[in-house]
Amino acid sequence: MDVITLIRKNILALEPYSTARDEFQGGNISVWLDANESPYNNGLNRYPDPHQKVLKEKISGMMGVPAESIFIGGAGSDEAIDITFRIFCEPGVDNAVAITPSYGVYKVAAAINDVELREVQLNKDFSLPVEKLLDAVDKHTKLMWICSPNNPTGNAFPKDDLIRLADGFGGMLVVDEAYVDFSDKGSVISDIFSHNNIIVLRTFSKAWGMAGMRAGMAFAVPEVIEFFDRVKYPYNMSSIVQDELSRRIEEGTGNQIEEIKEWAKIMYEELPQAQCVEKVYPTDANFLLVRVSDANAVYDYLIENGVIVRNRSKMPGCGNTLRITIGTPEENKRILQLIKDYGK
Ligand SMILES: *Cc1c(COP(=O)(O)O)cnc(C)c1O
């Protein structure tokens, strides 16, 4: 597939801002007078590397994806979501297809970019309506957004379904894998090389435990990633974040993923014992979608007891549901007990 033809003409023609660090590279320079920085060293007086070379090498080593296939966003994966719209969708002309219920940022980013978002509701069991998604496509559809594992339903979609979408769709398939580290169903990250119309999004905010860092990633073939780098703000990630993230990747994440998965399993088994719980949906993520008898009442009751969850009842197909993030063992025990005690 010739993905370059999907890119907006103004973006194809874009002459990216050339930073002082881009104009001169290498050489034996000890006096830097090219960027109007302060010369006085306080650890932050110099501009950061606009291409995040050191960090990309670390991510490359960890993910087994070449650095040229990696974009790093300094505002989390939300930055990658916005840039994807800006690269591919002509405002007021092009559209995108997405599943619903799903992550709310796709809709907001589409609206900011004046792009119609065609939402296709998941099947009743939250499985992927592959044919309906493909049917929603017209000649102005440039993007299709699939979150897998999906937020807020928690389920990951079979890889076969995602590949069928990539094969059947003449635009870019964006697979948001924010929660994939908690899933046993696998990632499509290695499929970017056989399908140049797949973009995979990842984040450091969930399994990596660094929501405060604001760092997200997009993976695609180099010919697509090149445009992310052209469209992003030149210095979109501070040197503090680049250095700290590089250091933490070197150190590793620790083993909380296994602990969280273990607790997701315990909660999945225990929650149905509570009288107010009608259904707990299976999860491939670090949260559970739970249908209760009266979501608003249970939500308020939990708040009264100092526990906050997310009420997802207004989302399509999610009537009377709460989304519960897996916490520490103590926190999980606390919410389990509270829900079991509800109404008693
Ligand atoms: C939490 C989440 C993200 C992460 O966003 P960041 O901006 O990287 O913190 C991305 N996608 C989904 C579906 C999420 O739930």
mmCIF file of C-alpha atoms and ligand atoms in Angstrom:
data_model
loop_
_atom_site.group_PDB
_atom_site.id
_atom_site.type_symbol
_atom_site.label_atom_id
_atom_site.label_comp_id
_atom_site.label_asym_id
_atom_site.label_seq_id
_atom_site.Cartn_x
_atom_site.Cartn_y
_atom_site.Cartn_z
ATOM 1 C CA MET A 1 0.000 0.000 0.000
ATOM 2 C CA ASP A 2 1.272 3.455 -0.856
ATOM 3 C CA VAL A 3 0.723 5.151 2.498
ATOM 4 C CA ILE A 4 2.354 8.382 1.362
ATOM 5 C CA THR A 5 -0.703 9.137 -0.809
ATOM 6 C CA LEU A 6 -2.771 9.274 2.437
ATOM 7 C CA ILE A 7 -0.779 12.181 3.823
ATOM 8 C CA ARG A 8 -2.211 15.699 3.572
ATOM 9 C CA LYS A 9 -0.616 17.711 0.781
ATOM 10 C CA ASN A 10 0.490 20.568 3.046
ATOM 11 C CA ILE A 11 2.210 18.080 5.348
ATOM 12 C CA LEU A 12 3.948 16.380 2.420
ATOM 13 C CA ALA A 13 5.214 19.789 1.323
ATOM 14 C CA LEU A 14 6.149 20.872 4.846
ATOM 15 C CA GLU A 15 9.593 22.265 5.387
ATOM 16 C CA PRO A 16 10.155 21.330 9.053
ATOM 17 C CA TYR A 17 11.581 23.889 11.457
ATOM 18 C CA SER A 18 15.290 23.431 11.514
ATOM 19 C CA THR A 19 16.738 23.780 15.003
ATOM 20 C CA ALA A 20 20.215 25.062 15.744
ATOM 21 C CA ARG A 21 21.063 21.500 16.717
ATOM 22 C CA ASP A 22 19.874 20.258 13.316
ATOM 23 C CA GLU A 23 21.909 22.758 11.333
ATOM 24 C CA PHE A 24 25.159 21.730 12.869
ATOM 25 C CA GLN A 25 26.092 18.222 13.927
ATOM 26 C CA GLY A 26 29.279 16.550 14.960
ATOM 27 C CA GLY A 27 32.602 18.349 14.837
ATOM 28 C CA ASN A 28 34.804 19.330 17.698
ATOM 29 C CA ILE A 29 32.799 22.167 19.211
ATOM 30 C CA SER A 30 33.422 23.388 22.727
ATOM 31 C CA VAL A 31 31.854 26.846 22.425
ATOM 32 C CA TRP A 32 28.126 26.786 21.678
ATOM 33 C CA LEU A 33 26.938 30.198 20.522
ATOM 34 C CA ASP A 34 24.320 29.106 17.984
ATOM 35 C CA ALA A 35 21.029 28.831 19.905
ATOM 36 C CA ASN A 36 20.734 31.956 22.065
ATOM 37 C CA GLU A 37 20.842 29.809 25.180
ATOM 38 C CA SER A 38 22.320 30.963 28.446
ATOM 39 C CA PRO A 39 25.987 29.950 28.574
ATOM 40 C CA TYR A 40 25.881 29.418 32.347
ATOM 41 C CA ASN A 41 25.611 25.765 33.215
ATOM 42 C CA ASN A 42 22.755 25.003 35.595
ATOM 43 C CA GLY A 43 22.031 21.558 34.179
ATOM 44 C CA LEU A 44 19.155 22.820 32.030
ATOM 45 C CA ASN A 45 20.566 25.806 30.141
ATOM 46 C CA ARG A 46 20.923 23.873 26.857
ATOM 47 C CA TYR A 47 18.101 22.821 24.534
ATOM 48 C CA PRO A 48 17.360 19.085 24.629
ATOM 49 C CA ASP A 49 18.027 16.737 21.720
ATOM 50 C CA PRO A 50 15.025 17.326 19.405
ATOM 51 C CA HIS A 51 15.398 13.767 18.060
ATOM 52 C CA GLN A 52 15.749 12.053 21.449
ATOM 53 C CA LYS A 53 18.508 9.842 20.078
ATOM 54 C CA VAL A 54 19.700 8.298 23.348
ATOM 55 C CA LEU A 55 16.160 7.571 24.531
ATOM 56 C CA LYS A 56 15.149 6.123 21.154
ATOM 57 C CA GLU A 57 18.107 3.731 21.288
ATOM 58 C CA LYS A 58 16.976 2.573 24.732
ATOM 59 C CA ILE A 59 13.378 2.073 23.540
ATOM 60 C CA SER A 60 14.627 0.386 20.398
ATOM 61 C CA GLY A 61 16.646 -2.106 22.437
ATOM 62 C CA MET A 62 13.741 -2.787 24.762
ATOM 63 C CA MET A 63 11.071 -3.185 22.069
ATOM 64 C CA GLY A 64 13.147 -4.715 19.289
ATOM 65 C CA VAL A 65 12.016 -2.001 16.863
ATOM 66 C CA PRO A 66 14.540 0.135 14.948
ATOM 67 C CA ALA A 67 14.880 3.751 16.137
ATOM 68 C CA GLU A 68 13.616 5.042 12.754
ATOM 69 C CA SER A 69 10.272 3.386 13.502
ATOM 70 C CA ILE A 70 9.805 5.170 16.839
ATOM 71 C CA PHE A 71 8.127 8.497 17.622
ATOM 72 C CA ILE A 72 8.194 9.733 21.207
ATOM 73 C CA GLY A 73 5.568 12.177 22.394
ATOM 74 C CA GLY A 74 6.257 14.501 25.291
ATOM 75 C CA ALA A 75 2.572 14.837 26.203
ATOM 76 C CA GLY A 76 1.998 11.093 26.464
ATOM 77 C CA SER A 77 0.318 9.139 23.689
ATOM 78 C CA ASP A 78 -2.237 11.950 23.521
ATOM 79 C CA GLU A 79 0.370 13.873 21.537
ATOM 80 C CA ALA A 80 0.694 10.985 19.074
ATOM 81 C CA ILE A 81 -3.107 10.851 18.715
ATOM 82 C CA ASP A 82 -3.307 14.549 17.814
ATOM 83 C CA ILE A 83 -0.351 14.382 15.414
ATOM 84 C CA THR A 84 -1.881 11.377 13.648
ATOM 85 C CA PHE A 85 -5.001 13.423 12.863
ATOM 86 C CA ARG A 86 -2.891 16.352 11.707
ATOM 87 C CA ILE A 87 -0.769 14.251 9.357
ATOM 88 C CA PHE A 88 -3.584 12.378 7.637
ATOM 89 C CA CYS A 89 -6.901 14.218 7.949
ATOM 90 C CA GLU A 90 -7.790 17.324 5.978
ATOM 91 C CA PRO A 91 -10.004 19.387 8.320
ATOM 92 C CA GLY A 92 -13.612 19.558 7.202
ATOM 93 C CA VAL A 93 -13.019 16.996 4.451
ATOM 94 C CA ASP A 94 -11.581 13.738 5.754
ATOM 95 C CA ASN A 95 -13.062 11.476 8.406
ATOM 96 C CA ALA A 96 -12.003 8.697 10.755
ATOM 97 C CA VAL A 97 -13.709 5.559 12.040
ATOM 98 C CA ALA A 98 -13.481 4.453 15.674
ATOM 99 C CA ILE A 99 -15.060 1.931 17.984
ATOM 100 C CA THR A 100 -17.376 2.980 20.806
ATOM 101 C CA PRO A 101 -17.244 2.721 23.766
ATOM 102 C CA SER A 102 -13.562 3.549 23.774
ATOM 103 C CA TYR A 103 -10.960 6.067 24.883
ATOM 104 C CA GLY A 104 -12.396 9.595 24.825
ATOM 105 C CA VAL A 105 -9.327 11.373 23.457
ATOM 106 C CA TYR A 106 -9.866 10.153 19.857
ATOM 107 C CA LYS A 107 -13.149 12.047 19.746
ATOM 108 C CA VAL A 108 -11.751 15.228 21.274
ATOM 109 C CA ALA A 109 -8.684 15.188 19.018
ATOM 110 C CA ALA A 110 -10.935 14.621 15.982
ATOM 111 C CA ALA A 111 -13.150 17.553 16.998
ATOM 112 C CA ILE A 112 -10.171 19.856 17.574
ATOM 113 C CA ASN A 113 -8.945 19.005 14.096
ATOM 114 C CA ASP A 114 -12.433 19.411 12.585
ATOM 115 C CA VAL A 115 -12.511 15.772 11.522
ATOM 116 C CA GLU A 116 -15.717 13.736 11.551
ATOM 117 C CA LEU A 117 -15.399 10.668 13.790
ATOM 118 C CA ARG A 118 -17.651 7.804 12.733
ATOM 119 C CA GLU A 119 -18.249 5.707 15.804
ATOM 120 C CA VAL A 120 -19.180 2.062 15.376
ATOM 121 C CA GLN A 121 -20.575 0.365 18.454
ATOM 122 C CA LEU A 122 -18.901 -2.820 19.631
ATOM 123 C CA ASN A 123 -20.962 -5.999 19.595
ATOM 124 C CA LYS A 124 -22.983 -6.712 22.720
ATOM 125 C CA ASP A 125 -20.218 -8.931 24.098
ATOM 126 C CA PHE A 126 -17.725 -6.121 23.283
ATOM 127 C CA SER A 127 -16.195 -8.097 20.417
ATOM 128 C CA LEU A 128 -15.037 -6.250 17.315
ATOM 129 C CA PRO A 129 -17.643 -5.667 14.564
ATOM 130 C CA VAL A 130 -15.089 -6.045 11.767
ATOM 131 C CA GLU A 131 -17.527 -5.867 8.854
ATOM 132 C CA LYS A 132 -19.420 -2.899 10.285
ATOM 133 C CA LEU A 133 -16.159 -1.028 10.783
ATOM 134 C CA LEU A 134 -15.168 -1.641 7.177
ATOM 135 C CA ASP A 135 -18.668 -0.663 6.021
ATOM 136 C CA ALA A 136 -18.336 2.712 7.788
ATOM 137 C CA VAL A 137 -15.391 3.610 5.543
ATOM 138 C CA ASP A 138 -15.746 5.897 2.531
ATOM 139 C CA LYS A 139 -13.231 7.523 0.210
ATOM 140 C CA HIS A 140 -12.490 10.249 2.755
ATOM 141 C CA THR A 141 -11.748 7.850 5.622
ATOM 142 C CA LYS A 142 -8.066 8.167 6.450
ATOM 143 C CA LEU A 143 -7.864 6.625 9.921
ATOM 144 C CA MET A 144 -9.402 3.819 11.921
ATOM 145 C CA TRP A 145 -8.925 3.855 15.715
ATOM 146 C CA ILE A 146 -8.913 0.594 17.634
ATOM 147 C CA CYS A 147 -7.955 0.483 21.286
ATOM 148 C CA SER A 148 -6.823 -3.026 22.277
ATOM 149 C CA PRO A 149 -7.091 -3.918 25.127
ATOM 150 C CA ASN A 150 -9.986 -1.506 24.983
ATOM 151 C CA ASN A 151 -10.695 1.166 27.553
ATOM 152 C CA PRO A 152 -13.236 0.963 29.289
ATOM 153 C CA THR A 153 -14.343 -2.582 28.338
ATOM 154 C CA GLY A 154 -10.981 -4.175 29.234
ATOM 155 C CA ASN A 155 -10.913 -6.793 26.479
ATOM 156 C CA ALA A 156 -8.194 -7.203 23.865
ATOM 157 C CA PHE A 157 -9.294 -8.036 20.327
ATOM 158 C CA PRO A 158 -7.956 -11.083 18.493
ATOM 159 C CA LYS A 159 -4.927 -10.275 16.361
ATOM 160 C CA ASP A 160 -6.661 -11.881 13.383
ATOM 161 C CA ASP A 161 -9.447 -9.269 13.574
ATOM 162 C CA LEU A 162 -6.928 -6.424 13.649
ATOM 163 C CA ILE A 163 -5.043 -7.817 10.672
ATOM 164 C CA ARG A 164 -8.330 -8.241 8.772
ATOM 165 C CA LEU A 165 -8.994 -4.544 9.371
ATOM 166 C CA ALA A 166 -5.496 -3.562 8.243
ATOM 167 C CA ASP A 167 -5.875 -5.683 5.098
ATOM 168 C CA GLY A 168 -9.398 -4.534 4.322
ATOM 169 C CA PHE A 169 -8.964 -0.809 4.958
ATOM 170 C CA GLY A 170 -7.285 1.574 2.535
ATOM 171 C CA GLY A 171 -6.219 4.015 5.275
ATOM 172 C CA MET A 172 -4.124 3.898 8.446
ATOM 173 C CA LEU A 173 -5.171 1.519 11.205
ATOM 174 C CA VAL A 174 -4.159 2.966 14.581
ATOM 175 C CA VAL A 175 -3.975 0.363 17.335
ATOM 176 C CA ASP A 176 -3.747 1.920 20.796
ATOM 177 C CA GLU A 177 -1.941 -0.623 22.945
ATOM 178 C CA ALA A 178 -1.792 1.437 26.151
ATOM 179 C CA TYR A 179 -2.686 -1.671 28.204
ATOM 180 C CA VAL A 180 -1.035 -4.392 26.124
ATOM 181 C CA ASP A 181 1.581 -5.202 28.780
ATOM 182 C CA PHE A 182 -1.216 -6.649 30.922
ATOM 183 C CA SER A 183 -2.575 -8.806 28.096
ATOM 184 C CA ASP A 184 -1.723 -12.352 27.068
ATOM 185 C CA LYS A 185 -3.263 -11.826 23.625
ATOM 186 C CA GLY A 186 -0.206 -10.244 22.067
ATOM 187 C CA SER A 187 0.706 -7.032 20.283
ATOM 188 C CA VAL A 188 0.601 -6.048 16.618
ATOM 189 C CA ILE A 189 3.861 -4.134 16.938
ATOM 190 C CA SER A 190 5.786 -6.628 14.805
ATOM 191 C CA ASP A 191 3.079 -6.391 12.144
ATOM 192 C CA ILE A 192 4.033 -2.809 11.268
ATOM 193 C CA PHE A 193 6.714 -4.221 8.976
ATOM 194 C CA SER A 194 4.345 -6.428 6.986
ATOM 195 C CA HIS A 195 1.521 -3.830 7.078
ATOM 196 C CA ASN A 196 2.776 -0.309 6.474
ATOM 197 C CA ASN A 197 -0.695 1.073 7.246
ATOM 198 C CA ILE A 198 -0.521 0.101 10.936
ATOM 199 C CA ILE A 199 0.434 2.615 13.619
ATOM 200 C CA VAL A 200 0.833 1.232 17.146
ATOM 201 C CA LEU A 201 0.521 3.535 20.167
ATOM 202 C CA ARG A 202 2.115 2.775 23.511
ATOM 203 C CA THR A 203 2.500 4.767 26.696
ATOM 204 C CA PHE A 204 4.691 4.906 29.779
ATOM 205 C CA SER A 205 1.629 5.914 31.827
ATOM 206 C CA LYS A 206 0.172 2.510 32.731
ATOM 207 C CA ALA A 207 2.293 -0.648 33.076
ATOM 208 C CA TRP A 208 5.465 1.430 33.338
ATOM 209 C CA GLY A 209 4.002 3.370 36.244
ATOM 210 C CA MET A 210 5.010 6.789 34.914
ATOM 211 C CA ALA A 211 1.814 8.712 34.198
ATOM 212 C CA GLY A 212 3.509 11.769 35.670
ATOM 213 C CA MET A 213 6.346 11.583 33.152
ATOM 214 C CA ARG A 214 4.091 12.362 30.171
ATOM 215 C CA ALA A 215 5.715 10.109 27.618
ATOM 216 C CA GLY A 216 4.062 8.080 24.910
ATOM 217 C CA MET A 217 5.185 6.363 21.738
ATOM 218 C CA ALA A 218 4.050 5.659 18.212
ATOM 219 C CA PHE A 219 5.499 2.860 16.105
ATOM 220 C CA ALA A 220 5.190 2.558 12.332
ATOM 221 C CA VAL A 221 7.358 2.128 9.255
ATOM 222 C CA PRO A 222 10.056 4.835 8.955
ATOM 223 C CA GLU A 223 8.301 6.525 6.012
ATOM 224 C CA VAL A 224 5.330 7.250 8.308
ATOM 225 C CA ILE A 225 7.315 8.082 11.465
ATOM 226 C CA GLU A 226 9.277 10.659 9.489
ATOM 227 C CA PHE A 227 6.090 12.732 9.258
ATOM 228 C CA PHE A 228 5.466 12.521 13.014
ATOM 229 C CA ASP A 229 8.904 14.057 13.474
ATOM 230 C CA ARG A 230 8.149 16.787 10.955
ATOM 231 C CA VAL A 231 4.821 17.748 12.536
ATOM 232 C CA LYS A 232 5.760 17.586 16.235
ATOM 233 C CA TYR A 233 6.965 20.639 18.133
ATOM 234 C CA PRO A 234 10.750 20.723 17.640
ATOM 235 C CA TYR A 235 11.621 20.321 21.322
ATOM 236 C CA ASN A 236 8.648 18.233 22.419
ATOM 237 C CA MET A 237 10.416 16.449 25.272
ATOM 238 C CA SER A 238 12.478 18.100 27.969
ATOM 239 C CA SER A 239 15.991 16.942 28.755
ATOM 240 C CA ILE A 240 14.840 16.117 32.304
ATOM 241 C CA VAL A 241 12.303 13.631 30.945
ATOM 242 C CA GLN A 242 14.649 12.218 28.302
ATOM 243 C CA ASP A 243 17.387 11.579 30.865
ATOM 244 C CA GLU A 244 15.116 10.191 33.570
ATOM 245 C CA LEU A 245 13.213 7.933 31.186
ATOM 246 C CA SER A 246 16.446 6.589 29.686
ATOM 247 C CA ARG A 247 17.699 5.848 33.174
ATOM 248 C CA ARG A 248 14.490 4.069 34.207
ATOM 249 C CA ILE A 249 14.344 1.957 31.042
ATOM 250 C CA GLU A 250 17.895 0.879 31.804
ATOM 251 C CA GLU A 251 16.773 -0.113 35.318
ATOM 252 C CA GLY A 252 13.642 -2.011 34.203
ATOM 253 C CA THR A 253 10.054 -1.867 35.470
ATOM 254 C CA GLY A 254 10.154 -4.265 38.365
ATOM 255 C CA ASN A 255 7.483 -6.941 38.583
ATOM 256 C CA GLN A 256 4.252 -5.090 39.347
ATOM 257 C CA ILE A 257 2.659 -6.203 36.079
ATOM 258 C CA GLU A 258 2.420 -9.781 37.321
ATOM 259 C CA GLU A 259 1.112 -8.642 40.688
ATOM 260 C CA ILE A 260 -1.543 -6.446 39.055
ATOM 261 C CA LYS A 261 -2.593 -9.285 36.721
ATOM 262 C CA GLU A 262 -2.838 -11.632 39.679
ATOM 263 C CA TRP A 263 -5.088 -9.153 41.493
ATOM 264 C CA ALA A 264 -7.222 -8.578 38.416
ATOM 265 C CA LYS A 265 -7.889 -12.306 38.480
ATOM 266 C CA ILE A 266 -8.726 -12.329 42.185
ATOM 267 C CA MET A 267 -11.086 -9.353 41.807
ATOM 268 C CA TYR A 268 -12.705 -10.936 38.750
ATOM 269 C CA GLU A 269 -13.482 -14.025 40.812
ATOM 270 C CA GLU A 270 -14.460 -12.294 44.051
ATOM 271 C CA LEU A 271 -16.553 -9.344 42.877
ATOM 272 C CA PRO A 272 -19.507 -11.476 41.651
ATOM 273 C CA GLN A 273 -19.983 -12.633 45.244
ATOM 274 C CA ALA A 274 -21.210 -9.139 46.126
ATOM 275 C CA GLN A 275 -24.962 -8.779 45.981
ATOM 276 C CA CYS A 276 -24.930 -5.537 43.965
ATOM 277 C CA VAL A 277 -22.620 -6.940 41.274
ATOM 278 C CA GLU A 278 -24.447 -8.249 38.210
ATOM 279 C CA LYS A 279 -21.518 -8.868 35.888
ATOM 280 C CA VAL A 280 -17.753 -8.537 35.813
ATOM 281 C CA TYR A 281 -16.381 -8.341 32.295
ATOM 282 C CA PRO A 282 -13.215 -10.330 31.551
ATOM 283 C CA THR A 283 -10.155 -8.095 31.354
ATOM 284 C CA ASP A 284 -6.833 -8.008 29.532
ATOM 285 C CA ALA A 285 -5.918 -4.743 31.256
ATOM 286 C CA ASN A 286 -5.272 -3.278 34.735
ATOM 287 C CA PHE A 287 -8.921 -2.468 35.355
ATOM 288 C CA LEU A 288 -12.287 -4.200 35.476
ATOM 289 C CA LEU A 289 -15.590 -3.067 34.049
ATOM 290 C CA VAL A 290 -18.270 -4.091 36.519
ATOM 291 C CA ARG A 291 -22.025 -3.928 36.028
ATOM 292 C CA VAL A 292 -23.901 -3.254 39.238
ATOM 293 C CA SER A 293 -27.564 -2.911 40.202
ATOM 294 C CA ASP A 294 -27.367 0.887 40.541
ATOM 295 C CA ALA A 295 -24.076 2.407 39.391
ATOM 296 C CA ASN A 296 -24.766 5.939 40.634
ATOM 297 C CA ALA A 297 -25.662 4.717 44.109
ATOM 298 C CA VAL A 298 -22.653 2.407 44.398
ATOM 299 C CA TYR A 299 -20.409 5.153 43.026
ATOM 300 C CA ASP A 300 -21.627 7.627 45.685
ATOM 301 C CA TYR A 301 -21.348 4.998 48.407
ATOM 302 C CA LEU A 302 -17.721 4.337 47.470
ATOM 303 C CA ILE A 303 -16.931 8.057 47.525
ATOM 304 C CA GLU A 304 -18.497 8.333 50.987
ATOM 305 C CA ASN A 305 -16.027 5.672 52.010
ATOM 306 C CA GLY A 306 -13.060 7.447 50.458
ATOM 307 C CA VAL A 307 -12.762 5.327 47.312
ATOM 308 C CA ILE A 308 -13.081 6.756 43.821
ATOM 309 C CA VAL A 309 -13.754 4.675 40.707
ATOM 310 C CA ARG A 310 -14.915 5.739 37.251
ATOM 311 C CA ASN A 311 -18.615 5.695 36.489
ATOM 312 C CA ARG A 312 -18.873 4.592 32.841
ATOM 313 C CA SER A 313 -22.661 4.184 32.796
ATOM 314 C CA LYS A 314 -23.216 6.821 30.117
ATOM 315 C CA MET A 315 -21.029 5.087 27.552
ATOM 316 C CA PRO A 316 -22.746 3.075 24.808
ATOM 317 C CA GLY A 317 -23.448 -0.501 25.907
ATOM 318 C CA CYS A 318 -22.138 0.247 29.413
ATOM 319 C CA GLY A 319 -25.312 0.986 31.383
ATOM 320 C CA ASN A 320 -24.786 0.745 35.157
ATOM 321 C CA THR A 321 -21.081 0.063 34.956
ATOM 322 C CA LEU A 322 -18.145 1.164 37.042
ATOM 323 C CA ARG A 323 -14.554 0.931 35.889
ATOM 324 C CA ILE A 324 -12.322 -0.145 38.723
ATOM 325 C CA THR A 325 -8.547 0.201 38.450
ATOM 326 C CA ILE A 326 -6.517 -2.523 40.150
ATOM 327 C CA GLY A 327 -4.723 -0.963 43.116
ATOM 328 C CA THR A 328 -2.306 -2.220 45.739
ATOM 329 C CA PRO A 329 -3.329 -5.444 47.525
ATOM 330 C CA GLU A 330 -4.599 -3.402 50.489
ATOM 331 C CA GLU A 331 -6.609 -1.097 48.236
ATOM 332 C CA ASN A 332 -8.110 -4.059 46.381
ATOM 333 C CA LYS A 333 -9.114 -5.753 49.616
ATOM 334 C CA ARG A 334 -10.687 -2.517 50.790
ATOM 335 C CA ILE A 335 -12.859 -1.975 47.717
ATOM 336 C CA LEU A 336 -13.820 -5.665 47.623
ATOM 337 C CA GLN A 337 -15.021 -5.505 51.212
ATOM 338 C CA LEU A 338 -16.863 -2.230 50.622
ATOM 339 C CA ILE A 339 -18.700 -3.599 47.590
ATOM 340 C CA LYS A 340 -19.579 -6.809 49.418
ATOM 341 C CA ASP A 341 -20.902 -4.741 52.335
ATOM 342 C CA TYR A 342 -22.961 -2.459 50.108
ATOM 343 C CA GLY A 343 -26.641 -2.406 51.118
ATOM 344 C CA LYS A 344 -26.014 -4.383 54.284
HETATM 345 C C1 LIG B 1 -4.349 5.903 29.595
HETATM 346 C C2 LIG B 1 -4.480 5.732 28.142
HETATM 347 C C3 LIG B 1 -3.527 6.258 27.267
HETATM 348 C C4 LIG B 1 -2.335 6.973 27.799
HETATM 349 O O1 LIG B 1 -2.332 8.301 27.567
HETATM 350 P P1 LIG B 1 -1.049 9.134 27.957
HETATM 351 O O2 LIG B 1 -1.325 10.432 27.302
HETATM 352 O O3 LIG B 1 0.127 8.436 27.362
HETATM 353 O O4 LIG B 1 -0.975 9.187 29.437
HETATM 354 C C5 LIG B 1 -3.655 6.039 25.925
HETATM 355 N N1 LIG B 1 -4.691 5.334 25.432
HETATM 356 C C6 LIG B 1 -5.601 4.806 26.246
HETATM 357 C C7 LIG B 1 -6.694 3.995 25.669
HETATM 358 C C8 LIG B 1 -5.541 4.997 27.613
HETATM 359 O O5 LIG B 1 -6.487 4.471 28.409
#
